[in-house]
Amino acid sequence: MTTQTLGDVPPGCRRRLLDHYGSTAAAWLRAAPHLLAEAAERWKLTLRSYHDAGHASVVALATALDGTPLILKAWYEPLRYRQEITALQTWAGGPIADAIEAADDLSVAALELIGGRPGGGAPLSRETQMVAAAIQGLHGLGQRGTLPDLPSLAHFRREVVVPRIRQRVRRLNLGSLEPLVEEACEELPGLREDPARTTVLHADLYRENVLFDGGGHPRLIDPHPLVGDAVFDWAFWTVYYDLERESGRPADRRLSDLPYPRSGDHAVVQGPRGRRPPLLHRDQRPREAEDREGALHAAGLQPGERSVTTYILRHGQTDYSKRYLVNGDPTRPIRLSEEGVRSCGRAWAVLPLHSVRTWLASEFPRARQTAALLMGVPKAELVVIGQLNELDYGEFEGRPFLEYAAWLDHHGGERRPPGARESQREGIRRMLAGVRAALEHPGPRVLVCHGLLVSVLLWHRDRSPGDAMPLFFPEAPCAEPLAVTDEALHGWLKALLTDLDGEGASDGDGRGGAAILRAEGGSAVATVDRVDHSPEEDSPHA
């Protein structure tokens, strides 16, 4: 019995493959309908129609026995089929089209149909930020375990990119500009990739290769996978994704809004205004390399090993935090407000949800609720660390922050409030130990904690040399992740604990050596902005 096919490949698809591969693809194009039909019969799928897309494959729509819509994809090149399936397996569970079935003998695979229809669904708001987070998530998955056997970026640059540039130069007849292009080609072999950023690259991040699922979240499809420096994907995407289309603003004015992965404390792509650093280092040792080795050692890494990122954020808003009331008792059932729940949805745009390996939170209900909302469905396992708990406020529990602040201003950070089990400085030390404990868990990781800890970390990030640790810190925003590499975070913890050790014994009024920040014309507060302390207005909060 002859297997029913969809008939001849669509003319547009046929033309694109012949343009791409030449006349040698003609025989395969005649066989492709039968390859798709055989795969469909093998997997008990019903073929529906062709989807006229792609330059290296023939694509059809199909339906499983349970009614699930799928994509059936047949590759002309068996090697490209194997490479793409290898990449999809590496990125399994990430922001991709999942591979449901694969037939190596046919070079055909059944893939998830994103959004349930060709072309996918509509994106959520902040499309650019969402896609950037998906790319970062893909890179995080690509760094797990042993790198797969895929072509290297260096090989691709040498064997594909440079010959293609020279071929186009000849066709375009650039005249006096041709020597400049040739000089650039000769310099390319001198570019050196950063091993700390090596991952599995998508390497084909055109806009048409980014679809959106039914929830509006991006999925990256049709990779041309390579192994190499992640900066290649960022550069490719920045050039070819048409970043100006979303908002009409020039792309270079919006790059700083994107959650690019970082190497040490420096953005991989975004450089100082006016002049950007080279995307790939040349063959000389960067001047700052020696300075990084000490921090790498503290993070338990050897030079060249990959560092991962911790995303630290304060829980979402509660009615207590909105009114600047303090809560240091985890047994009180204080949960997020409606705005707090909504803020967790906004945090999705900057967290690499698909690559997070560990979720951590304090024991407080509001922190655990925030983590649960961020994790989504199905929920990952949550690691609860009591050392991350909010400060114990003693008799100030449930009262306005300014009452506690007035007491703290008078007695200092080394003295325990009445009824409390710890002073402010003891609490900060405990929280820093909690962060250090979190670093023992696999990364990338998300850590949901409380305002004081995030405020301390933000202050340290922005401090000037010689600044003493203050008694009051700028207020931390709710549900806004602070991304820090392990390398940097170990350095921060060491410096902050050294600050605490150096404050010495408490003096007569219990202040220790802490400096106190004051607003103009008022008492010490937890913000560096001027604040009116009239009773009718909300009080600042640490």
Coordinates of C-alpha atoms in Angstrom, one line a residue:
M1 CA 0.0 0.0 0.0
T2 CA 1.4 3.4 -1.0
T3 CA 1.7 6.0 1.8
Q4 CA -0.4 9.1 1.1
T5 CA 1.7 12.2 0.7
L6 CA 0.9 15.9 0.5
G7 CA 2.1 16.1 -3.1
D8 CA 4.9 18.2 -4.5
V9 CA 6.8 20.6 -2.4
P10 CA 5.5 24.2 -2.6
P11 CA 7.2 26.2 -5.4
G12 CA 8.5 28.8 -3.0
C13 CA 10.1 26.2 -0.8
R14 CA 11.6 24.4 -3.8
R15 CA 13.0 27.7 -5.2
R16 CA 14.7 28.6 -1.8
L17 CA 16.3 25.2 -1.4
L18 CA 17.6 25.2 -5.0
D19 CA 19.0 28.7 -4.5
H20 CA 20.7 27.6 -1.3
Y21 CA 22.0 24.2 -2.3
G22 CA 22.0 24.2 -6.1
S23 CA 20.6 21.7 -8.6
T24 CA 21.9 18.8 -6.5
A25 CA 18.9 19.3 -4.2
A26 CA 16.4 18.6 -7.0
A27 CA 16.3 14.8 -6.5
W28 CA 15.9 15.2 -2.7
L29 CA 13.0 17.6 -3.2
R30 CA 11.2 15.0 -5.2
A31 CA 11.7 12.5 -2.4
A32 CA 10.9 14.9 0.5
P33 CA 7.1 14.3 0.4
H34 CA 7.6 10.6 0.8
L35 CA 10.1 11.1 3.7
L36 CA 7.5 13.2 5.5
A37 CA 4.7 10.7 4.9
E38 CA 6.9 7.8 6.1
A39 CA 7.7 9.7 9.3
A40 CA 4.0 10.5 9.8
E41 CA 3.0 6.9 9.4
R42 CA 5.8 5.8 11.8
W43 CA 4.6 8.2 14.5
K44 CA 0.9 7.8 13.8
L45 CA 0.5 11.4 12.8
T46 CA -1.9 12.9 10.3
L47 CA -0.4 15.2 7.7
R48 CA -2.4 18.4 7.1
S49 CA -0.6 20.7 4.7
Y50 CA 2.8 22.2 3.9
H51 CA 4.1 25.3 5.7
D52 CA 6.0 27.2 3.1
A53 CA 8.9 28.5 5.2
G54 CA 12.6 27.8 5.6
H55 CA 15.7 27.7 3.4
A56 CA 17.3 24.4 4.4
S57 CA 14.3 22.1 5.0
V58 CA 10.7 21.2 4.0
V59 CA 8.1 21.8 6.7
A60 CA 4.6 20.3 7.0
L61 CA 1.8 20.7 9.6
A62 CA 0.6 17.5 11.3
T63 CA -1.7 16.3 14.1
A64 CA -1.1 13.7 16.7
L65 CA -3.7 11.1 17.7
D66 CA -4.7 13.2 20.7
G67 CA -5.2 16.2 18.5
T68 CA -2.0 18.0 19.4
P69 CA -0.7 20.1 16.4
L70 CA 2.9 19.5 15.4
I71 CA 5.5 20.6 12.8
L72 CA 7.1 17.9 10.7
K73 CA 10.5 19.0 9.4
A74 CA 12.7 17.3 6.8
W75 CA 16.3 18.4 6.3
Y76 CA 18.2 18.2 3.1
E77 CA 21.5 17.8 4.9
P78 CA 21.7 14.9 7.4
L79 CA 24.6 16.6 9.2
R80 CA 22.5 19.8 9.7
Y81 CA 19.6 17.6 11.0
R82 CA 21.9 15.9 13.5
Q83 CA 23.4 19.3 14.7
E84 CA 20.0 20.9 15.2
I85 CA 18.6 17.9 17.1
T86 CA 21.7 17.8 19.2
A87 CA 21.2 21.5 20.1
L88 CA 17.5 21.0 20.9
Q89 CA 18.4 18.1 23.2
T90 CA 21.0 20.3 24.9
W91 CA 18.4 23.1 25.4
A92 CA 15.6 20.7 26.4
G93 CA 13.1 22.5 28.6
G94 CA 14.3 25.9 27.4
P95 CA 12.8 28.6 25.2
I96 CA 12.8 26.5 22.1
A97 CA 10.5 24.3 20.0
D98 CA 10.7 20.9 21.7
A99 CA 11.7 17.9 19.6
I100 CA 8.9 15.3 20.1
E101 CA 10.2 12.6 17.7
A102 CA 13.3 12.2 15.5
A103 CA 14.2 9.7 12.8
D104 CA 17.9 9.7 12.0
D105 CA 17.5 7.5 9.0
L106 CA 15.1 10.0 7.4
S107 CA 16.5 13.2 8.7
V108 CA 13.0 14.1 9.8
A109 CA 11.7 15.3 13.2
A110 CA 8.4 16.1 14.8
L111 CA 8.6 19.4 16.6
E112 CA 6.3 21.4 18.9
L113 CA 4.1 23.9 17.0
I114 CA 4.7 27.1 18.9
G115 CA 1.5 28.9 19.8
G116 CA -0.6 26.1 18.2
R117 CA -0.4 27.7 14.8
P118 CA 2.2 28.5 12.1
G119 CA 4.0 31.7 13.0
G120 CA 3.2 31.4 16.7
G121 CA 1.2 33.8 18.8
A122 CA 1.5 37.5 19.7
P123 CA 4.3 38.7 22.0
L124 CA 3.8 40.3 25.4
S125 CA 4.8 43.8 26.1
R126 CA 8.6 44.5 26.4
E127 CA 9.3 42.1 23.5
T128 CA 12.9 43.1 23.2
Q129 CA 13.6 42.4 26.9
M130 CA 11.7 39.1 26.7
V131 CA 13.7 37.9 23.7
A132 CA 17.0 39.0 25.4
A133 CA 16.1 37.0 28.5
A134 CA 15.3 33.9 26.3
I135 CA 18.7 34.2 24.6
Q136 CA 20.4 34.4 28.0
G137 CA 18.4 31.4 29.2
L138 CA 19.5 29.4 26.1
H139 CA 23.1 30.3 26.8
G140 CA 22.8 29.1 30.4
L141 CA 21.4 25.8 29.3
G142 CA 24.2 25.5 26.7
Q143 CA 26.8 25.7 29.5
R144 CA 25.5 22.8 31.6
G145 CA 27.7 19.7 31.5
T146 CA 30.0 18.8 28.7
L147 CA 29.7 20.8 25.5
P148 CA 28.2 18.8 22.6
D149 CA 30.0 17.9 19.4
L150 CA 29.0 20.8 17.2
P151 CA 31.0 23.0 14.8
S152 CA 33.1 25.7 16.5
L153 CA 32.5 29.4 16.0
A154 CA 36.2 29.7 15.0
H155 CA 35.8 27.1 12.3
F156 CA 32.6 28.8 11.1
R157 CA 34.3 32.2 11.0
R158 CA 37.3 30.8 9.1
E159 CA 35.6 28.4 6.6
V160 CA 32.2 30.1 6.1
V161 CA 32.2 33.8 7.1
V162 CA 35.5 34.9 5.6
P163 CA 35.0 33.1 2.2
R164 CA 31.5 34.5 2.0
I165 CA 32.7 38.0 2.6
R166 CA 35.4 37.7 -0.1
Q167 CA 32.9 36.2 -2.5
R168 CA 30.5 39.2 -2.0
V169 CA 33.3 41.7 -2.3
R170 CA 34.2 40.3 -5.8
R171 CA 30.5 40.4 -6.8
L172 CA 30.0 44.0 -5.5
N173 CA 33.1 45.5 -7.1
L174 CA 33.9 47.8 -4.2
G175 CA 36.9 49.5 -5.9
S176 CA 39.1 51.5 -3.5
L177 CA 37.2 50.1 -0.5
E178 CA 38.2 46.5 -1.3
P179 CA 41.6 46.7 0.5
L180 CA 39.8 47.8 3.7
V181 CA 37.6 44.7 3.6
E182 CA 40.6 42.5 2.9
E183 CA 42.5 44.0 5.8
A184 CA 39.6 43.3 8.1
C185 CA 39.5 39.7 6.9
E186 CA 43.1 39.2 7.6
E187 CA 42.6 40.5 11.2
L188 CA 39.8 38.1 12.0
P189 CA 42.0 35.1 12.8
G190 CA 43.5 37.2 15.6
L191 CA 40.2 37.5 17.5
R192 CA 40.2 35.4 20.7
E193 CA 37.0 34.1 22.3
D194 CA 36.5 34.3 26.1
P195 CA 36.3 30.7 27.4
A196 CA 34.1 31.9 30.3
R197 CA 31.4 32.7 27.8
T198 CA 31.6 29.5 25.7
T199 CA 28.2 28.0 25.2
V200 CA 26.0 26.4 22.5
L201 CA 25.1 29.3 20.2
H202 CA 21.8 29.6 18.2
A203 CA 23.8 31.5 15.6
D204 CA 20.8 32.4 13.4
L205 CA 18.8 34.9 15.4
Y206 CA 16.9 36.6 12.7
R207 CA 13.4 38.0 13.7
E208 CA 11.6 35.2 11.8
N209 CA 13.4 32.6 14.0
V210 CA 11.8 34.0 17.1
L211 CA 8.2 32.9 17.7
F212 CA 5.9 33.5 20.7
D213 CA 3.8 30.8 22.4
G214 CA 0.2 31.1 23.6
G215 CA 1.4 32.9 26.7
G216 CA 3.3 35.5 24.7
H217 CA 6.7 34.2 25.7
P218 CA 9.5 33.9 23.1
R219 CA 10.7 30.6 21.6
L220 CA 13.9 30.5 19.5
I221 CA 13.6 28.2 16.5
D222 CA 15.6 26.9 13.5
P223 CA 19.1 27.3 15.0
H224 CA 22.3 26.9 13.1
P225 CA 24.1 25.7 16.2
L226 CA 27.8 26.4 17.0
V227 CA 30.0 26.2 20.1
G228 CA 31.6 29.5 20.9
D229 CA 31.6 32.8 22.6
A230 CA 28.0 34.0 23.6
V231 CA 28.8 37.5 22.3
F232 CA 28.4 36.2 18.7
D233 CA 24.7 35.6 19.3
W234 CA 24.3 39.0 21.0
A235 CA 26.0 40.7 18.1
F236 CA 24.0 38.8 15.5
W237 CA 20.7 39.5 17.3
T238 CA 21.5 43.2 17.7
V239 CA 22.2 43.6 14.0
Y240 CA 19.5 41.4 12.5
Y241 CA 16.6 41.5 14.9
D242 CA 15.6 45.0 13.9
L243 CA 15.5 46.3 17.5
E244 CA 14.0 49.6 16.4
R245 CA 10.8 48.0 15.2
E246 CA 9.3 47.5 18.7
S247 CA 9.2 51.1 19.9
G248 CA 10.6 53.3 17.1
R249 CA 13.5 54.4 19.4
P250 CA 17.0 54.0 18.0
A251 CA 18.5 50.7 19.0
D252 CA 21.6 52.1 20.5
R253 CA 19.6 54.1 23.0
R254 CA 17.8 51.0 24.2
L255 CA 20.6 48.5 24.6
S256 CA 21.2 49.5 28.2
D257 CA 17.7 48.3 29.0
L258 CA 18.4 44.7 28.0
P259 CA 19.4 41.9 30.4
Y260 CA 22.7 41.0 28.7
P261 CA 24.7 38.4 30.5
R262 CA 27.8 39.7 32.2
S263 CA 31.4 38.6 32.5
G264 CA 32.7 39.7 35.9
D265 CA 31.2 43.2 36.5
H266 CA 31.3 44.3 32.8
A267 CA 28.5 43.8 30.3
V268 CA 29.4 41.5 27.4
V269 CA 27.9 43.7 24.7
Q270 CA 27.1 47.1 26.1
G271 CA 30.2 49.2 26.4
P272 CA 30.8 52.8 27.5
R273 CA 28.9 55.4 25.6
G274 CA 30.7 56.6 22.5
R275 CA 33.1 53.7 22.0
R276 CA 32.3 50.0 22.4
P277 CA 35.0 47.4 23.3
P278 CA 35.9 44.8 20.7
L279 CA 33.4 41.9 20.8
L280 CA 36.1 39.3 20.8
H281 CA 39.4 39.9 22.5
R282 CA 42.6 40.0 20.4
D283 CA 45.5 37.7 21.2
Q284 CA 46.8 39.6 24.1
R285 CA 46.1 39.1 27.8
P286 CA 43.6 41.7 29.0
R287 CA 45.0 44.1 31.5
E288 CA 42.3 43.3 34.1
A289 CA 42.9 39.6 33.8
E290 CA 45.4 39.5 36.7
D291 CA 42.9 41.4 38.9
R292 CA 40.2 38.9 38.2
E293 CA 42.2 35.8 39.3
G294 CA 41.8 36.6 43.0
A295 CA 38.1 36.9 42.7
L296 CA 38.0 33.7 40.6
H297 CA 39.8 31.9 43.4
A298 CA 37.4 33.1 46.0
A299 CA 34.5 31.8 43.8
G300 CA 36.1 28.4 43.7
L301 CA 36.9 28.8 40.0
Q302 CA 40.1 28.4 37.9
P303 CA 41.0 30.9 35.2
G304 CA 38.9 30.0 32.1
E305 CA 36.2 28.3 34.1
R306 CA 32.7 29.7 33.7
S307 CA 31.1 31.8 36.3
V308 CA 27.3 31.7 36.8
T309 CA 24.8 34.4 37.9
T310 CA 22.7 34.8 41.0
Y311 CA 19.5 37.0 40.6
I312 CA 18.8 38.6 44.0
L313 CA 15.5 40.4 44.6
R314 CA 13.3 41.7 47.3
H315 CA 9.9 40.1 47.6
G316 CA 6.9 41.7 45.9
Q317 CA 5.0 44.5 47.6
T318 CA 2.7 43.8 50.6
D319 CA 0.2 45.9 52.4
Y320 CA 2.8 46.2 55.2
S321 CA 5.6 47.4 53.0
K322 CA 3.2 49.8 51.2
R323 CA 2.5 51.4 54.6
Y324 CA 6.1 51.1 55.8
L325 CA 5.3 48.8 58.7
V326 CA 8.0 46.4 59.8
N327 CA 7.6 42.6 60.0
G328 CA 10.4 40.4 61.3
D329 CA 8.3 37.5 62.4
P330 CA 7.9 34.7 59.8
T331 CA 4.9 33.2 61.6
R332 CA 2.7 36.2 60.6
P333 CA 0.8 35.4 57.4
I334 CA 1.6 38.5 55.5
R335 CA 1.2 37.9 51.7
L336 CA 1.6 40.0 48.6
S337 CA -0.8 42.7 47.6
E338 CA -2.3 42.8 44.1
E339 CA 0.5 45.1 43.0
G340 CA 3.0 42.7 44.5
V341 CA 1.5 39.8 42.4
R342 CA 1.6 41.9 39.2
S343 CA 5.2 42.9 39.8
C344 CA 6.2 39.2 39.7
G345 CA 4.9 39.1 36.2
R346 CA 7.1 42.0 35.2
A347 CA 10.1 40.3 36.7
W348 CA 9.7 37.5 34.1
A349 CA 11.0 39.8 31.4
V350 CA 14.5 40.0 33.0
L351 CA 14.9 36.6 34.7
P352 CA 16.3 33.7 32.6
L353 CA 13.4 31.4 33.7
H354 CA 14.3 28.6 31.4
S355 CA 17.9 28.2 32.7
V356 CA 17.5 28.8 36.5
R357 CA 18.7 25.7 38.3
T358 CA 18.0 26.7 41.9
W359 CA 15.2 28.8 43.5
L360 CA 15.9 30.0 47.0
A361 CA 13.9 32.1 49.5
S362 CA 13.7 33.1 53.1
E363 CA 11.1 31.5 55.5
F364 CA 8.7 34.4 55.2
P365 CA 5.4 33.8 53.4
R366 CA 5.8 36.8 51.2
A367 CA 9.3 35.7 50.0
R368 CA 8.1 32.1 49.3
Q369 CA 5.0 33.4 47.5
T370 CA 7.1 35.7 45.3
A371 CA 9.4 32.7 44.4
A372 CA 6.4 30.5 43.6
L373 CA 4.9 33.1 41.3
L374 CA 8.2 33.5 39.5
M375 CA 8.8 29.8 39.1
G376 CA 5.6 29.3 37.2
V377 CA 4.1 25.9 36.4
P378 CA 5.3 23.2 36.8
K379 CA 6.9 24.6 40.0
A380 CA 10.5 23.8 40.7
E381 CA 11.7 22.8 44.1
L382 CA 12.2 25.7 46.4
V383 CA 15.2 25.8 48.8
V384 CA 14.3 27.7 52.0
I385 CA 17.2 29.3 53.9
G386 CA 16.4 30.8 57.3
Q387 CA 19.5 32.9 57.3
L388 CA 17.9 35.1 54.6
N389 CA 15.0 36.1 56.9
E390 CA 14.1 39.7 57.6
L391 CA 15.6 41.5 60.6
D392 CA 14.1 40.7 64.0
Y393 CA 12.6 44.0 65.1
G394 CA 11.6 42.9 68.6
E395 CA 9.1 45.2 70.3
F396 CA 8.8 47.3 67.1
E397 CA 7.1 44.4 65.3
G398 CA 4.1 45.6 63.2
R399 CA 4.9 49.3 64.0
P400 CA 6.0 52.1 61.6
F401 CA 9.5 51.9 60.4
L402 CA 10.3 55.4 61.6
E403 CA 9.7 54.4 65.2
Y404 CA 12.4 51.7 64.8
A405 CA 14.6 54.2 62.8
A406 CA 14.5 56.7 65.6
W407 CA 15.5 54.0 68.1
L408 CA 18.3 52.9 65.7
D409 CA 19.5 56.4 65.2
H410 CA 19.9 56.9 69.0
H411 CA 21.4 53.5 69.9
G412 CA 23.3 52.4 66.8
G413 CA 23.5 49.3 64.7
E414 CA 25.3 47.1 67.3
R415 CA 22.6 47.2 70.0
R416 CA 19.6 44.8 70.0
P417 CA 16.2 46.4 70.2
P418 CA 14.1 45.4 73.2
G419 CA 12.7 41.9 72.6
A420 CA 14.9 41.2 69.6
R421 CA 17.4 38.4 69.2
E422 CA 19.8 40.4 67.0
S423 CA 21.1 43.8 66.3
Q424 CA 21.0 45.4 62.8
R425 CA 24.7 44.5 62.3
E426 CA 24.2 41.0 63.5
G427 CA 21.2 40.6 61.1
I428 CA 23.2 41.9 58.2
R429 CA 26.0 39.5 59.0
R430 CA 23.5 36.6 59.1
M431 CA 21.9 37.6 55.8
L432 CA 25.4 37.7 54.1
A433 CA 26.0 34.2 55.5
G434 CA 22.7 33.2 53.9
V435 CA 23.9 34.5 50.5
R436 CA 27.1 32.6 50.9
A437 CA 25.1 29.4 51.7
A438 CA 23.0 30.0 48.6
L439 CA 26.1 30.0 46.5
E440 CA 26.6 26.3 47.4
H441 CA 23.6 25.4 45.3
P442 CA 23.8 25.0 41.5
G443 CA 23.5 28.1 39.4
P444 CA 22.1 30.1 37.8
R445 CA 19.9 30.7 40.8
V446 CA 17.2 33.1 41.9
L447 CA 17.2 34.3 45.6
V448 CA 14.1 36.0 47.0
C449 CA 14.9 37.9 50.2
H450 CA 14.1 41.2 52.0
G451 CA 14.7 44.9 51.6
L452 CA 17.6 45.3 54.0
L453 CA 19.8 42.7 52.3
V454 CA 19.2 44.0 48.8
S455 CA 19.8 47.6 50.0
V456 CA 23.1 46.6 51.5
L457 CA 24.2 44.9 48.2
L458 CA 23.0 47.8 46.1
W459 CA 24.9 50.3 48.4
H460 CA 28.1 48.2 48.1
R461 CA 27.8 48.0 44.3
D462 CA 27.6 51.8 44.0
R463 CA 29.9 52.8 46.9
S464 CA 32.9 55.0 46.5
P465 CA 36.4 53.9 47.7
G466 CA 36.7 54.5 51.4
D467 CA 33.0 54.8 52.1
A468 CA 32.1 53.5 55.6
M469 CA 29.0 51.2 55.9
P470 CA 26.1 53.5 56.8
L471 CA 23.4 52.9 59.4
F472 CA 20.6 53.5 56.9
F473 CA 20.5 52.4 53.3
P474 CA 18.6 53.5 50.2
E475 CA 15.3 51.7 49.9
A476 CA 15.4 48.6 47.7
P477 CA 12.7 48.2 45.0
C478 CA 10.3 45.3 45.2
A479 CA 10.7 42.4 42.7
E480 CA 13.5 44.0 40.6
P481 CA 16.3 41.4 40.2
L482 CA 19.9 42.4 40.9
A483 CA 22.1 40.2 38.7
V484 CA 25.5 39.4 40.1
T485 CA 28.1 36.8 38.9
D486 CA 29.4 34.4 41.5
E487 CA 32.8 35.9 40.9
A488 CA 31.6 39.3 41.8
L489 CA 29.3 38.2 44.6
H490 CA 32.1 36.4 46.5
G491 CA 34.1 39.6 46.4
W492 CA 31.1 41.7 47.6
L493 CA 30.5 39.3 50.6
K494 CA 34.2 39.4 51.6
A495 CA 34.3 43.2 51.5
L496 CA 31.1 43.6 53.4
L497 CA 32.0 41.2 56.1
T498 CA 35.4 42.9 56.4
D499 CA 33.5 46.2 56.9
L500 CA 31.5 44.7 59.7
D501 CA 34.6 43.2 61.3
G502 CA 36.4 46.6 61.1
E503 CA 33.7 48.5 62.9
G504 CA 35.1 47.3 66.2
A505 CA 33.5 47.1 69.6
S506 CA 30.4 49.3 70.2
D507 CA 31.1 52.7 71.7
G508 CA 29.2 54.2 74.6
D509 CA 26.0 54.9 72.8
G510 CA 26.1 51.6 70.9
R511 CA 26.7 53.1 67.4
G512 CA 29.9 51.1 66.7
G513 CA 31.8 52.7 63.9
A514 CA 28.8 53.1 61.5
A515 CA 28.3 56.3 59.7
I516 CA 24.7 57.7 59.7
L517 CA 23.0 59.2 56.6
R518 CA 20.5 61.9 57.3
A519 CA 17.9 63.6 55.1
E520 CA 18.1 67.4 55.1
G521 CA 16.3 68.9 58.0
G522 CA 15.2 65.5 59.5
S523 CA 16.2 62.5 61.5
A524 CA 18.1 59.5 60.1
V525 CA 16.1 57.7 57.4
A526 CA 16.5 54.8 55.1
T527 CA 16.7 56.8 51.9
V528 CA 19.2 59.2 50.5
D529 CA 16.4 61.5 49.1
R530 CA 14.9 64.3 51.1
V531 CA 11.8 63.2 53.0
D532 CA 9.0 65.1 54.7
H533 CA 8.4 63.3 58.0
S534 CA 4.9 64.7 58.7
P535 CA 2.7 62.1 60.3
E536 CA 0.2 62.2 57.4
E537 CA 2.7 60.8 54.9
D538 CA 4.2 57.4 54.5
S539 CA 7.5 56.8 56.2
P540 CA 10.6 55.6 54.3
H541 CA 11.5 51.9 54.8
A542 CA 14.8 50.0 54.8

